[in-house]
XYZ file of C-alpha atoms in Angstrom:
339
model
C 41.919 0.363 -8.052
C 39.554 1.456 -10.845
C 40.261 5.698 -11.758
C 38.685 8.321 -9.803
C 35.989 9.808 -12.129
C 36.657 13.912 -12.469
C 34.707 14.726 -14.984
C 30.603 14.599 -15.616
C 29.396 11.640 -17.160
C 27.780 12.819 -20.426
C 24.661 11.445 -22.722
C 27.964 10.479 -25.402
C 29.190 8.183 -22.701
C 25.803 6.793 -21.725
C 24.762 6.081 -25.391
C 28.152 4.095 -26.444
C 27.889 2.136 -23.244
C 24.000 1.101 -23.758
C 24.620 0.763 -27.716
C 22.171 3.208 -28.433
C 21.876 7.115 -29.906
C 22.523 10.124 -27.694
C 18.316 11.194 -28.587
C 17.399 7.886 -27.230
C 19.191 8.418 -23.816
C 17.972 11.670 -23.750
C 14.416 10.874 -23.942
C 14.642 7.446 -21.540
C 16.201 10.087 -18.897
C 13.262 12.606 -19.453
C 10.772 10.247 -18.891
C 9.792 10.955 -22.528
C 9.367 9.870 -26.510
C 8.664 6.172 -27.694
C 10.840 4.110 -26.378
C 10.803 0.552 -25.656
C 10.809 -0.549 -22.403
C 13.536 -3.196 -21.636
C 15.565 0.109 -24.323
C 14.511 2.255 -21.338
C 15.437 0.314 -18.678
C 18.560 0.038 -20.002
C 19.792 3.157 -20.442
C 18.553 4.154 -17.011
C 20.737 1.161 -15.539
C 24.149 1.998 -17.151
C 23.104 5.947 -16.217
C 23.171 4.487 -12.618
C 26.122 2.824 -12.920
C 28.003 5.706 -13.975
C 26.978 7.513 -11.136
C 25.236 10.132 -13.889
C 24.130 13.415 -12.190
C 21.184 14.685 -14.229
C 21.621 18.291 -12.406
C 25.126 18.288 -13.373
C 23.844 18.241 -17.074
C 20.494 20.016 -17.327
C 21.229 22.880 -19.185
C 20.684 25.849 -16.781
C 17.330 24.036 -15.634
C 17.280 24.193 -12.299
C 16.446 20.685 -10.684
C 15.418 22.450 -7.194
C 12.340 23.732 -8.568
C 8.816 23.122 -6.980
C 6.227 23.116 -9.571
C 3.251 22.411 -6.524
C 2.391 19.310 -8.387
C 1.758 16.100 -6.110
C 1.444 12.647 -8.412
C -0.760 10.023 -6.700
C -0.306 6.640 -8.203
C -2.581 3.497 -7.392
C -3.791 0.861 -8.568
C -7.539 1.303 -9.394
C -9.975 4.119 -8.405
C -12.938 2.433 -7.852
C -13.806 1.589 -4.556
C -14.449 3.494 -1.284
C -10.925 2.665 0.557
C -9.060 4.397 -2.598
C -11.772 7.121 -2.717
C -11.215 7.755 1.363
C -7.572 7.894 0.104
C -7.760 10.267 -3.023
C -10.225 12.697 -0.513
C -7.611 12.629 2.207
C -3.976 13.487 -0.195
C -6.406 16.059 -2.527
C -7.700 18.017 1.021
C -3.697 17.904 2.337
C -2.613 19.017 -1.050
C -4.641 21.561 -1.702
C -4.320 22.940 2.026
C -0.644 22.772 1.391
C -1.037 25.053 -2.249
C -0.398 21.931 -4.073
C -2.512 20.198 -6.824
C -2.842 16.622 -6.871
C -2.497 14.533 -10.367
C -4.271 10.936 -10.303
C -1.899 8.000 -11.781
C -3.427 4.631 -13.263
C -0.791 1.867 -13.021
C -2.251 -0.081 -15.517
C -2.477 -4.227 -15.338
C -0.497 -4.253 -18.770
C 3.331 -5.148 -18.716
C 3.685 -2.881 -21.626
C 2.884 0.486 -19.437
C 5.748 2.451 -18.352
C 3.533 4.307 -16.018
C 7.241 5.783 -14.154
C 7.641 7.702 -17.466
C 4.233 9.135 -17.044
C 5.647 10.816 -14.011
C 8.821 11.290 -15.467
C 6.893 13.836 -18.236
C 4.856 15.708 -15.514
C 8.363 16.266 -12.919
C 6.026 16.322 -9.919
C 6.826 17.624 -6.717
C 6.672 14.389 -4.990
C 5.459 10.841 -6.187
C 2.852 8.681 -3.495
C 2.641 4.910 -4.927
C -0.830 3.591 -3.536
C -0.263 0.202 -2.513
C 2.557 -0.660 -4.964
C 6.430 -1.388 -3.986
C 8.245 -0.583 -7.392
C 10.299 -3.014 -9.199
C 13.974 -2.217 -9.067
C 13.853 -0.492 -12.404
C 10.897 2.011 -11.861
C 13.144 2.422 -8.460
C 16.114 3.726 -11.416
C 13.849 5.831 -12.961
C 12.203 7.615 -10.371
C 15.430 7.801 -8.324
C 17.000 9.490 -10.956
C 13.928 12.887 -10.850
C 15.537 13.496 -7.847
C 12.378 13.597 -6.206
C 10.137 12.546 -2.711
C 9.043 9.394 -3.108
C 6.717 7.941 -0.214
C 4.982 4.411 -0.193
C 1.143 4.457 0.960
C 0.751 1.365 2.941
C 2.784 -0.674 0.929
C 2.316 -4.499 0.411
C 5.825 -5.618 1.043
C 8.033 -3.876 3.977
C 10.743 -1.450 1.789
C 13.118 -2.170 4.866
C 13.708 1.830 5.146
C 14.639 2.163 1.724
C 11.800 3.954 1.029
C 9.718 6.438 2.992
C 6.387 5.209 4.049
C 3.306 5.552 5.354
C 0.672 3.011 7.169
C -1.357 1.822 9.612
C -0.601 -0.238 13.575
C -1.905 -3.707 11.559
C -0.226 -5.867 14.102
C -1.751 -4.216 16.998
C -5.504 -3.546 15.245
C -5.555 -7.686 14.820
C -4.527 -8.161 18.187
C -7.596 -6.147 20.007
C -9.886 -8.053 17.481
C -8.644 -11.650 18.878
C -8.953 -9.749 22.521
C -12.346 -8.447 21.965
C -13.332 -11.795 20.492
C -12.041 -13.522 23.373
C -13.283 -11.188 26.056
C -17.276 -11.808 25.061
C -15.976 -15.817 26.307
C -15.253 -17.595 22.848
C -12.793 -20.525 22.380
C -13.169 -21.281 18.545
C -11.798 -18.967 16.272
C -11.097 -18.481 12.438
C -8.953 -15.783 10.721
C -9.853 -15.060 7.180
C -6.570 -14.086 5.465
C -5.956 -12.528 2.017
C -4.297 -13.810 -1.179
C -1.635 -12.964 -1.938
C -0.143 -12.863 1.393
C 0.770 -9.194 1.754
C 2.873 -7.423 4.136
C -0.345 -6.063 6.334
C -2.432 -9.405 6.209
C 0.488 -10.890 7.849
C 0.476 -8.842 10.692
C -3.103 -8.632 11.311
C -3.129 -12.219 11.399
C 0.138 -12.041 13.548
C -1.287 -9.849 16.288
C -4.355 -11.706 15.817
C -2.892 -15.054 16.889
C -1.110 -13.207 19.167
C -4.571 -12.066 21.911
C -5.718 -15.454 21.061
C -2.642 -17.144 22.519
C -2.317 -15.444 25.508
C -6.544 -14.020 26.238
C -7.708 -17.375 24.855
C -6.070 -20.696 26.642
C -4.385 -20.976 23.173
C -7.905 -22.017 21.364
C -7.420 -23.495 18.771
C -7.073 -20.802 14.930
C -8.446 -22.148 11.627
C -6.727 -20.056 8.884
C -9.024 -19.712 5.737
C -7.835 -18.103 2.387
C -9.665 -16.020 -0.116
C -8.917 -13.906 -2.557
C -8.363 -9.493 -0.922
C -11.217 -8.979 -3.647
C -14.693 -10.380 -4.407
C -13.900 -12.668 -1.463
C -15.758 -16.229 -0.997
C -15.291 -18.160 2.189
C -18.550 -20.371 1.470
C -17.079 -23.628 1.080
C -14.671 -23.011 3.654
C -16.840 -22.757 6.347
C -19.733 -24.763 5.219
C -16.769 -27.606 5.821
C -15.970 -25.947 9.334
C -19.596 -25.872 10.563
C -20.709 -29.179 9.190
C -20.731 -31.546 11.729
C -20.005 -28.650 14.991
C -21.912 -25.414 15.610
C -20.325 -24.202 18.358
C -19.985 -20.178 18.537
C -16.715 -18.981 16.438
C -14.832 -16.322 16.143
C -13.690 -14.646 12.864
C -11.690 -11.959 11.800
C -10.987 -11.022 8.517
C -8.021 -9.312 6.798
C -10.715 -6.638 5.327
C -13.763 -5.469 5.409
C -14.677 -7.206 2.004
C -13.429 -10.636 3.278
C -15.897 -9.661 6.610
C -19.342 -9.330 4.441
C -17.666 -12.925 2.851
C -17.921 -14.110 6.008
C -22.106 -12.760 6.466
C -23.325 -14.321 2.899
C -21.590 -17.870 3.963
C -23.482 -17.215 7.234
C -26.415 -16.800 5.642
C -26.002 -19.426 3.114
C -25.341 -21.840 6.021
C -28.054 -20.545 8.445
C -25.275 -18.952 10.776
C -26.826 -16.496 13.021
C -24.865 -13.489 13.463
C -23.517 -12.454 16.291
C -24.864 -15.478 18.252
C -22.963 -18.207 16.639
C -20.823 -16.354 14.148
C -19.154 -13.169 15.862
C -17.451 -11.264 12.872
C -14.919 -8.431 12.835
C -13.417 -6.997 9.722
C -10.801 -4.476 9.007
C -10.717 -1.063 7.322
C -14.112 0.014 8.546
C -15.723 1.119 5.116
C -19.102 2.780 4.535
C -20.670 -0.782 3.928
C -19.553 -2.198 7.868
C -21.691 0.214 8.798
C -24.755 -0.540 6.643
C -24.567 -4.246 6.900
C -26.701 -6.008 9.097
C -25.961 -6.113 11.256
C -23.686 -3.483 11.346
C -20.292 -5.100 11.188
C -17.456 -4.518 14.045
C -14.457 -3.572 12.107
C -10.764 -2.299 12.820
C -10.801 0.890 11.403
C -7.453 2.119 9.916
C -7.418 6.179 8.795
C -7.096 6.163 5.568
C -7.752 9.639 4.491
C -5.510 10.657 7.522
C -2.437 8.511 6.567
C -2.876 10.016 3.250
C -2.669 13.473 4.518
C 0.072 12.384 6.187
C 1.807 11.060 3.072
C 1.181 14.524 1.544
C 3.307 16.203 4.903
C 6.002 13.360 4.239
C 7.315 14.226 0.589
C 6.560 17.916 1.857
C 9.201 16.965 4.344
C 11.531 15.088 2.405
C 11.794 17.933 -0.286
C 13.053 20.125 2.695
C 15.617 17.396 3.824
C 18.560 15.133 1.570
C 18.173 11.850 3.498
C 19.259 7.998 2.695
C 17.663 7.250 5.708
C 13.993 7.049 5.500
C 11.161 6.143 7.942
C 7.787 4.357 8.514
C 5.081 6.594 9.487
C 2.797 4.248 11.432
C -1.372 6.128 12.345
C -2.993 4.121 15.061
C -5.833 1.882 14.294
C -9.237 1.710 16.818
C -11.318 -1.062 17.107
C -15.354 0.253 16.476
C -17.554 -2.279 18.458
C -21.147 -2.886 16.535
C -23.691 -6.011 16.657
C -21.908 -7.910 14.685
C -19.861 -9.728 17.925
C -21.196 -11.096 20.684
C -21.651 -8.515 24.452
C -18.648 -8.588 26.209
C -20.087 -10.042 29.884
């Protein structure tokens, strides 16, 4: 059996063990200086492996401290589902007597965004649509801080806290609305890559069909979750049948897709294209006509997000959960009257 440990692991035994100096693990365990980052990552992996306790060496610091700072990290900031979510974590924050600190993860495999946060020791960490690689998992572990997932694009399997929406159940009343107004040809507009939530809007799409629908038949078109394009697609659908269809799309953005094809291919809307999106943005509402969308609530799961690494600073758990919000289906003219 190896030997029973007694003693706390020190930056000496961390350094010889990575093959680096004792200033380089102390900086890679701060979350600070110029390191490189495959250096970084490992001295943060043989840390874990020696079970290092940064408390146990932190000279006096105290590693309980709250310093009211809440780090929100996403992937871009410049359209209105991350602006619904930056309103909804700044108003919780700031209600709670926190401030909130925006976080870029960059497209650039040089950025060591982790060590960012590592510099600032926030309260809590919320990663905007982004499931860490096992190695940012290491280093923000190792803060010894919340760390919640904000409707994450792969399923953490309660590893990590997290925070969404009911996706499965918001694509199933779309395929029940669709088939209530009497329609028996249907196509479900699905992101790429497939990500945890377009799976199970699709799911619980499929789902209503199946059992509201006589099974009608579900053409599956792909598009990209951004600057969608669904022309070709369903100019090849439509050419040689017209009949009424069905469509729901994995967002909002893949929805108004879904209008200029319709218009491109002289598709009236809603009488023989019925379209419902998902999200519910500003724009469903403007669109013409105004689009029928699954609306998921954003700025309220990230409020919620805010109350979970509130919670979880209160609370030493290796057990975390999902925090599911309900979604609602908001009926507009852009489906056909249910009879």
């Amino acid at each position: 059996m190896p030997e029973e440990r007694t003693a706390a692991v020190t930056l000496r035994e961390i350094a010889d063990a990575a093959g680096v100096s004792i200033s380089s693990v102390s900086r890679a365990l701060a979350g600070r200086g110029d390191l490189g980052r495959d250096t970084r990552a490992r001295i943060l992996d043989v840390a874990r492996a020696m079970d290092y306790d940064r408390s146990a060496s932190s000279r006096g610091r105290p590693t309980s401290v709250d310093p009211r700072l809440i780090e929100l990290v996403l992937g871009g900031f410049d359209d209105a589902w991350t602006d619904e979510v930056i309103t909804g974590a700044r108003r919780s924050a700031f209600r709670h007597g926190y401030d909130l600190v925006l976080t870029l993860e960059r497209d650039d495999p040089a950025d060591d965004w982790p060590a960012r946060v590592a510099t600032r020791r926030p309260s809590g960490v919320i990663l905007g649509l982004i499931r860490p690689t096992s190695r940012q998992l290491v280093e923000l572990r190792g803060l010894r801080i919340p760390l919640v997932l904000f409707d994450p694009r792969s399923d953490p399997h309660g590893e990590l806290a997290s925070v969404g929406t009911t996706d499965w159940q918001g694509g199933y009343d779309a395929g029940a609305h669709l088939a209530a107004t009497g329609l028996r040809r249907f196509i479900v507009v699905t992101g790429i890559p497939r990500y945890r939530f377009g799976k199970a809007r699709e799911e619980g799409f499929r789902q209503a069909v199946a059992e509201l629908a006589d099974g009608a038949p579900v053409t599956r078109v792909d598009t990209r979750w951004g600057d969608a394009d669904v022309a070709a697609a369903f100019g090849r659908f439509f050419a040689d049948d017209r009949t009424p269809t069905g469509v729901f799309a994995g967002n909002d953005e893949m929805a108004l897709a879904a209008y200029r094809a319709a218009e491109r291919l002289g598709l009236a809307i809603p009488d023989v294209l019925s379209v419902i999106g998902f999200d519910d943005e500003p724009r469903a509402r403007a669109a013409t006509p105004p689009l029928t969308s699954v609306r998921q609530p954003v700025g309220e799961m990230a409020a919620r997000a805010v109350e979970l690494v509130r919670e979880l600073r209160q609370r030493d758990t290796d057990r975390f959960e999902r925090v599911e919000l309900p979604t609602r289906l908001i009926v507009r003219g852009s489906t056909l009257p249910v009879p």
